[in-house]
Structure formats: C-alpha cells, structure tokens
PDB file of N, CA and C in Angstrom:
ATOM      1  N   MET E   1      89.251  61.594 210.352  1.00  0.00           N
ATOM      2  CA  MET E   1      88.431  62.162 209.299  1.00  0.00           C
ATOM      3  C   MET E   1      87.833  63.468 209.825  1.00  0.00           C
ATOM      4  N   ASN E   2      87.988  64.536 209.044  1.00  0.00           N
ATOM      5  CA  ASN E   2      87.416  65.812 209.459  1.00  0.00           C
ATOM      6  C   ASN E   2      85.962  65.924 208.994  1.00  0.00           C
ATOM      7  N   ALA E   3      85.291  66.961 209.429  1.00  0.00           N
ATOM      8  CA  ALA E   3      83.867  67.130 209.128  1.00  0.00           C
ATOM      9  C   ALA E   3      83.621  67.296 207.635  1.00  0.00           C
ATOM     10  N   SER E   4      84.516  67.978 206.943  1.00  0.00           N
ATOM     11  CA  SER E   4      84.337  68.194 205.512  1.00  0.00           C
ATOM     12  C   SER E   4      84.445  66.888 204.740  1.00  0.00           C
ATOM     13  N   GLU E   5      85.376  66.035 205.148  1.00  0.00           N
ATOM     14  CA  GLU E   5      85.530  64.750 204.461  1.00  0.00           C
ATOM     15  C   GLU E   5      84.275  63.896 204.641  1.00  0.00           C
ATOM     16  N   GLY E   6      83.716  63.910 205.836  1.00  0.00           N
ATOM     17  CA  GLY E   6      82.473  63.184 206.076  1.00  0.00           C
ATOM     18  C   GLY E   6      81.321  63.735 205.255  1.00  0.00           C
ATOM     19  N   ALA E   7      81.255  65.049 205.143  1.00  0.00           N
ATOM     20  CA  ALA E   7      80.195  65.671 204.342  1.00  0.00           C
ATOM     21  C   ALA E   7      80.359  65.334 202.864  1.00  0.00           C
ATOM     22  N   PHE E   8      81.595  65.366 202.375  1.00  0.00           N
ATOM     23  CA  PHE E   8      81.831  65.031 200.971  1.00  0.00           C
ATOM     24  C   PHE E   8      81.553  63.558 200.688  1.00  0.00           C
ATOM     25  N   ARG E   9      81.879  62.685 201.633  1.00  0.00           N
ATOM     26  CA  ARG E   9      81.582  61.257 201.452  1.00  0.00           C
ATOM     27  C   ARG E   9      80.072  61.027 201.411  1.00  0.00           C
ATOM     28  N   ALA E  10      79.337  61.691 202.293  1.00  0.00           N
ATOM     29  CA  ALA E  10      77.882  61.563 202.295  1.00  0.00           C
ATOM     30  C   ALA E  10      77.294  62.116 201.001  1.00  0.00           C
ATOM     31  N   LEU E  11      77.798  63.261 200.559  1.00  0.00           N
ATOM     32  CA  LEU E  11      77.338  63.858 199.306  1.00  0.00           C
ATOM     33  C   LEU E  11      77.592  62.917 198.133  1.00  0.00           C
ATOM     34  N   LEU E  12      78.760  62.304 198.112  1.00  0.00           N
ATOM     35  CA  LEU E  12      79.112  61.379 197.037  1.00  0.00           C
ATOM     36  C   LEU E  12      78.231  60.133 197.076  1.00  0.00           C
ATOM     37  N   ALA E  13      78.008  59.573 198.248  1.00  0.00           N
ATOM     38  CA  ALA E  13      77.192  58.361 198.366  1.00  0.00           C
ATOM     39  C   ALA E  13      75.740  58.620 197.967  1.00  0.00           C
ATOM     40  N   ILE E  14      75.176  59.708 198.464  1.00  0.00           N
ATOM     41  CA  ILE E  14      73.788  60.037 198.129  1.00  0.00           C
ATOM     42  C   ILE E  14      73.666  60.371 196.648  1.00  0.00           C
ATOM     43  N   GLY E  15      74.621  61.134 196.136  1.00  0.00           N
ATOM     44  CA  GLY E  15      74.593  61.494 194.719  1.00  0.00           C
ATOM     45  C   GLY E  15      74.699  60.293 193.806  1.00  0.00           C
ATOM     46  N   LEU E  16      75.585  59.355 194.140  1.00  0.00           N
ATOM     47  CA  LEU E  16      75.727  58.152 193.314  1.00  0.00           C
ATOM     48  C   LEU E  16      74.470  57.292 193.361  1.00  0.00           C
ATOM     49  N   ALA E  17      73.873  57.159 194.541  1.00  0.00           N
ATOM     50  CA  ALA E  17      72.648  56.368 194.655  1.00  0.00           C
ATOM     51  C   ALA E  17      71.520  56.984 193.824  1.00  0.00           C
ATOM     52  N   LEU E  18      71.348  58.289 193.927  1.00  0.00           N
ATOM     53  CA  LEU E  18      70.309  58.958 193.139  1.00  0.00           C
ATOM     54  C   LEU E  18      70.611  58.905 191.647  1.00  0.00           C
ATOM     55  N   LEU E  19      71.887  59.004 191.295  1.00  0.00           N
ATOM     56  CA  LEU E  19      72.282  58.950 189.888  1.00  0.00           C
ATOM     57  C   LEU E  19      71.954  57.591 189.286  1.00  0.00           C
ATOM     58  N   VAL E  20      72.234  56.521 190.014  1.00  0.00           N
ATOM     59  CA  VAL E  20      71.934  55.170 189.523  1.00  0.00           C
ATOM     60  C   VAL E  20      70.429  54.978 189.372  1.00  0.00           C
ATOM     61  N   LEU E  21      69.659  55.417 190.362  1.00  0.00           N
ATOM     62  CA  LEU E  21      68.202  55.280 190.272  1.00  0.00           C
ATOM     63  C   LEU E  21      67.623  56.089 189.114  1.00  0.00           C
ATOM     64  N   THR E  22      68.079  57.308 188.960  1.00  0.00           N
ATOM     65  CA  THR E  22      67.558  58.163 187.892  1.00  0.00           C
ATOM     66  C   THR E  22      67.994  57.661 186.522  1.00  0.00           C
ATOM     67  N   ALA E  23      69.215  57.156 186.416  1.00  0.00           N
ATOM     68  CA  ALA E  23      69.679  56.604 185.137  1.00  0.00           C
ATOM     69  C   ALA E  23      68.855  55.378 184.755  1.00  0.00           C
ATOM     70  N   GLY E  24      68.471  54.578 185.741  1.00  0.00           N
ATOM     71  CA  GLY E  24      67.614  53.430 185.460  1.00  0.00           C
ATOM     72  C   GLY E  24      66.241  53.854 184.968  1.00  0.00           C
ATOM     73  N   LEU E  25      65.705  54.910 185.558  1.00  0.00           N
ATOM     74  CA  LEU E  25      64.402  55.413 185.118  1.00  0.00           C
ATOM     75  C   LEU E  25      64.486  56.130 183.775  1.00  0.00           C
ATOM     76  N   PHE E  26      65.656  56.652 183.460  1.00  0.00           N
ATOM     77  CA  PHE E  26      65.847  57.377 182.203  1.00  0.00           C
ATOM     78  C   PHE E  26      65.558  56.479 181.003  1.00  0.00           C
ATOM     79  N   THR E  27      65.901  55.205 181.121  1.00  0.00           N
ATOM     80  CA  THR E  27      65.682  54.282 179.999  1.00  0.00           C
ATOM     81  C   THR E  27      64.198  54.034 179.755  1.00  0.00           C
ATOM     82  N   LEU E  28      63.357  54.286 180.743  1.00  0.00           N
ATOM     83  CA  LEU E  28      61.923  54.055 180.604  1.00  0.00           C
ATOM     84  C   LEU E  28      61.167  55.286 180.104  1.00  0.00           C
ATOM     85  N   GLN E  29      61.827  56.429 180.024  1.00  0.00           N
ATOM     86  CA  GLN E  29      61.168  57.669 179.617  1.00  0.00           C
ATOM     87  C   GLN E  29      61.055  57.753 178.097  1.00  0.00           C
ATOM     88  N   GLU E  30      59.979  58.362 177.641  1.00  0.00           N
ATOM     89  CA  GLU E  30      59.796  58.605 176.213  1.00  0.00           C
ATOM     90  C   GLU E  30      60.313  59.989 175.870  1.00  0.00           C
ATOM     91  N   PRO E  31      61.218  60.088 174.892  1.00  0.00           N
ATOM     92  CA  PRO E  31      61.743  61.410 174.512  1.00  0.00           C
ATOM     93  C   PRO E  31      60.616  62.358 174.086  1.00  0.00           C
ATOM     94  N   GLY E  32      60.761  63.608 174.488  1.00  0.00           N
ATOM     95  CA  GLY E  32      59.781  64.621 174.120  1.00  0.00           C
ATOM     96  C   GLY E  32      58.707  64.855 175.172  1.00  0.00           C
ATOM     97  N   THR E  33      58.669  64.042 176.199  1.00  0.00           N
ATOM     98  CA  THR E  33      57.657  64.222 177.240  1.00  0.00           C
ATOM     99  C   THR E  33      58.208  65.100 178.361  1.00  0.00           C
ATOM    100  N   GLY E  34      57.318  65.556 179.209  1.00  0.00           N
ATOM    101  CA  GLY E  34      57.737  66.373 180.340  1.00  0.00           C
ATOM    102  C   GLY E  34      58.591  65.594 181.323  1.00  0.00           C
ATOM    103  N   GLY E  35      58.251  64.327 181.522  1.00  0.00           N
ATOM    104  CA  GLY E  35      59.030  63.483 182.420  1.00  0.00           C
ATOM    105  C   GLY E  35      60.451  63.280 181.931  1.00  0.00           C
ATOM    106  N   TYR E  36      60.615  63.198 180.631  1.00  0.00           N
ATOM    107  CA  TYR E  36      61.949  63.047 180.038  1.00  0.00           C
ATOM    108  C   TYR E  36      62.795  64.285 180.321  1.00  0.00           C
ATOM    109  N   ALA E  37      62.193  65.460 180.163  1.00  0.00           N
ATOM    110  CA  ALA E  37      62.922  66.708 180.414  1.00  0.00           C
ATOM    111  C   ALA E  37      63.321  66.820 181.883  1.00  0.00           C
ATOM    112  N   VAL E  38      62.420  66.450 182.774  1.00  0.00           N
ATOM    113  CA  VAL E  38      62.727  66.486 184.204  1.00  0.00           C
ATOM    114  C   VAL E  38      63.849  65.503 184.529  1.00  0.00           C
ATOM    115  N   THR E  39      63.829  64.337 183.911  1.00  0.00           N
ATOM    116  CA  THR E  39      64.869  63.337 184.150  1.00  0.00           C
ATOM    117  C   THR E  39      66.225  63.828 183.672  1.00  0.00           C
ATOM    118  N   VAL E  40      66.275  64.475 182.524  1.00  0.00           N
ATOM    119  CA  VAL E  40      67.543  64.992 182.001  1.00  0.00           C
ATOM    120  C   VAL E  40      68.104  66.073 182.923  1.00  0.00           C
ATOM    121  N   VAL E  41      67.258  66.984 183.371  1.00  0.00           N
ATOM    122  CA  VAL E  41      67.712  68.040 184.284  1.00  0.00           C
ATOM    123  C   VAL E  41      68.170  67.435 185.611  1.00  0.00           C
ATOM    124  N   SER E  42      67.440  66.448 186.098  1.00  0.00           N
ATOM    125  CA  SER E  42      67.815  65.778 187.343  1.00  0.00           C
ATOM    126  C   SER E  42      69.149  65.049 187.203  1.00  0.00           C
ATOM    127  N   LEU E  43      69.363  64.381 186.083  1.00  0.00           N
ATOM    128  CA  LEU E  43      70.643  63.703 185.847  1.00  0.00           C
ATOM    129  C   LEU E  43      71.795  64.697 185.814  1.00  0.00           C
ATOM    130  N   ALA E  44      71.581  65.836 185.185  1.00  0.00           N
ATOM    131  CA  ALA E  44      72.638  66.852 185.120  1.00  0.00           C
ATOM    132  C   ALA E  44      72.981  67.367 186.519  1.00  0.00           C
ATOM    133  N   ALA E  45      71.963  67.621 187.331  1.00  0.00           N
ATOM    134  CA  ALA E  45      72.202  68.104 188.697  1.00  0.00           C
ATOM    135  C   ALA E  45      72.927  67.051 189.530  1.00  0.00           C
ATOM    136  N   GLN E  46      72.578  65.795 189.351  1.00  0.00           N
ATOM    137  CA  GLN E  46      73.216  64.732 190.118  1.00  0.00           C
ATOM    138  C   GLN E  46      74.653  64.496 189.678  1.00  0.00           C
ATOM    139  N   VAL E  47      74.932  64.648 188.398  1.00  0.00           N
ATOM    140  CA  VAL E  47      76.316  64.531 187.922  1.00  0.00           C
ATOM    141  C   VAL E  47      77.168  65.633 188.542  1.00  0.00           C
ATOM    142  N   VAL E  48      76.637  66.846 188.599  1.00  0.00           N
ATOM    143  CA  VAL E  48      77.368  67.954 189.226  1.00  0.00           C
ATOM    144  C   VAL E  48      77.601  67.660 190.706  1.00  0.00           C
ATOM    145  N   MET E  49      76.604  67.110 191.397  1.00  0.00           N
ATOM    146  CA  MET E  49      76.742  66.790 192.811  1.00  0.00           C
ATOM    147  C   MET E  49      77.814  65.726 193.031  1.00  0.00           C
ATOM    148  N   VAL E  50      77.848  64.702 192.188  1.00  0.00           N
ATOM    149  CA  VAL E  50      78.855  63.645 192.316  1.00  0.00           C
ATOM    150  C   VAL E  50      80.242  64.203 192.023  1.00  0.00           C
ATOM    151  N   LEU E  51      80.363  65.036 190.997  1.00  0.00           N
ATOM    152  CA  LEU E  51      81.665  65.625 190.675  1.00  0.00           C
ATOM    153  C   LEU E  51      82.160  66.536 191.793  1.00  0.00           C
ATOM    154  N   LEU E  52      81.265  67.284 192.407  1.00  0.00           N
ATOM    155  CA  LEU E  52      81.641  68.150 193.527  1.00  0.00           C
ATOM    156  C   LEU E  52      82.124  67.329 194.719  1.00  0.00           C
ATOM    157  N   GLY E  53      81.412  66.261 195.035  1.00  0.00           N
ATOM    158  CA  GLY E  53      81.828  65.396 196.136  1.00  0.00           C
ATOM    159  C   GLY E  53      83.159  64.719 195.869  1.00  0.00           C
ATOM    160  N   ALA E  54      83.352  64.235 194.643  1.00  0.00           N
ATOM    161  CA  ALA E  54      84.613  63.575 194.291  1.00  0.00           C
ATOM    162  C   ALA E  54      85.771  64.567 194.294  1.00  0.00           C
ATOM    163  N   ALA E  55      85.539  65.764 193.773  1.00  0.00           N
ATOM    164  CA  ALA E  55      86.602  66.776 193.753  1.00  0.00           C
ATOM    165  C   ALA E  55      86.963  67.215 195.170  1.00  0.00           C
ATOM    166  N   GLY E  56      85.976  67.367 196.026  1.00  0.00           N
ATOM    167  CA  GLY E  56      86.245  67.745 197.407  1.00  0.00           C
ATOM    168  C   GLY E  56      87.087  66.708 198.132  1.00  0.00           C
ATOM    169  N   LEU E  57      86.812  65.435 197.886  1.00  0.00           N
ATOM    170  CA  LEU E  57      87.615  64.373 198.502  1.00  0.00           C
ATOM    171  C   LEU E  57      89.004  64.292 197.883  1.00  0.00           C
ATOM    172  N   TYR E  58      89.082  64.408 196.572  1.00  0.00           N
ATOM    173  CA  TYR E  58      90.361  64.256 195.877  1.00  0.00           C
ATOM    174  C   TYR E  58      91.343  65.368 196.258  1.00  0.00           C
ATOM    175  N   PHE E  59      90.860  66.598 196.288  1.00  0.00           N
ATOM    176  CA  PHE E  59      91.737  67.736 196.565  1.00  0.00           C
ATOM    177  C   PHE E  59      91.869  68.046 198.057  1.00  0.00           C
ATOM    178  N   GLY E  60      91.135  67.328 198.906  1.00  0.00           N
ATOM    179  CA  GLY E  60      91.234  67.534 200.345  1.00  0.00           C
ATOM    180  C   GLY E  60      90.733  68.888 200.804  1.00  0.00           C
ATOM    181  N   TRP E  61      89.739  69.418 200.123  1.00  0.00           N
ATOM    182  CA  TRP E  61      89.184  70.723 200.443  1.00  0.00           C
ATOM    183  C   TRP E  61      88.481  70.647 201.796  1.00  0.00           C
ATOM    184  N   ASP E  62      88.688  71.617 202.655  1.00  0.00           N
ATOM    185  CA  ASP E  62      88.117  71.616 204.000  1.00  0.00           C
ATOM    186  C   ASP E  62      87.349  72.916 204.262  1.00  0.00           C
ATOM    187  N   PRO E  63      86.170  73.082 203.640  1.00  0.00           N
ATOM    188  CA  PRO E  63      85.428  74.331 203.817  1.00  0.00           C
ATOM    189  C   PRO E  63      84.774  74.468 205.191  1.00  0.00           C
ATOM    190  N   LEU E  64      84.647  73.389 205.929  1.00  0.00           N
ATOM    191  CA  LEU E  64      83.996  73.446 207.238  1.00  0.00           C
ATOM    192  C   LEU E  64      84.982  73.640 208.381  1.00  0.00           C
ATOM    193  N   ALA E  65      86.253  73.847 208.075  1.00  0.00           N
ATOM    194  CA  ALA E  65      87.278  73.962 209.116  1.00  0.00           C
ATOM    195  C   ALA E  65      87.022  75.150 210.041  1.00  0.00           C
ATOM    196  N   SER E  66      86.575  76.257 209.486  1.00  0.00           N
ATOM    197  CA  SER E  66      86.350  77.441 210.320  1.00  0.00           C
ATOM    198  C   SER E  66      85.070  77.328 211.152  1.00  0.00           C
ATOM    199  N   ILE E  67      84.164  76.457 210.749  1.00  0.00           N
ATOM    200  CA  ILE E  67      82.892  76.303 211.459  1.00  0.00           C
ATOM    201  C   ILE E  67      83.002  75.242 212.553  1.00  0.00           C
ATOM    202  N   VAL E  68      83.620  74.110 212.209  1.00  0.00           N
ATOM    203  CA  VAL E  68      83.722  72.979 213.135  1.00  0.00           C
ATOM    204  C   VAL E  68      85.156  72.886 213.626  1.00  0.00           C
ATOM    205  N   GLU E  69      85.352  73.185 214.877  1.00  0.00           N
ATOM    206  CA  GLU E  69      86.684  73.083 215.485  1.00  0.00           C
ATOM    207  C   GLU E  69      86.835  71.684 216.069  1.00  0.00           C
ATOM    208  N   GLU E  70      87.868  70.963 215.650  1.00  0.00           N
ATOM    209  CA  GLU E  70      88.057  69.595 216.165  1.00  0.00           C
ATOM    210  C   GLU E  70      89.003  69.580 217.325  1.00  0.00           C
TER     211      GLU E  70
END
C-alpha cells in the first residue's frame, strides 16, 4: 500500500464516520434554524470528502508519489 492509498483510506473512514454522525443529528434539527443550515453545509462538505476519498481509491490516484519515496 502506498502513502496515497493510506491517506485516501483514512479520508474515507473519517468522512464516513462524520457523515453518519451528522446525518443522525440532521433528523433532530428544526428546518429554518441556524443549526439546520450548518448541518446542511456540513453534510455537503462531508459528501464531497467521501466522494474524493472513494474516487482516489477507485482510480488509483497517487498524488503523494513525488513527496514520499518508497
């Protein structure tokens, strides 16, 4: 496993954990409140983070190859 794969796996694991926690809290928010708006923005950011981690693993992208020599 190269450094990029480890970073993408960590990004995916952390993103999924935060996404599940935030989605659970989303059901408790009242629409129209400030907390609801923050939750929606947070969910959007976490979805992007999970998609980035999944895409990096799926396509085998190695952006850290030039930084970390194995």
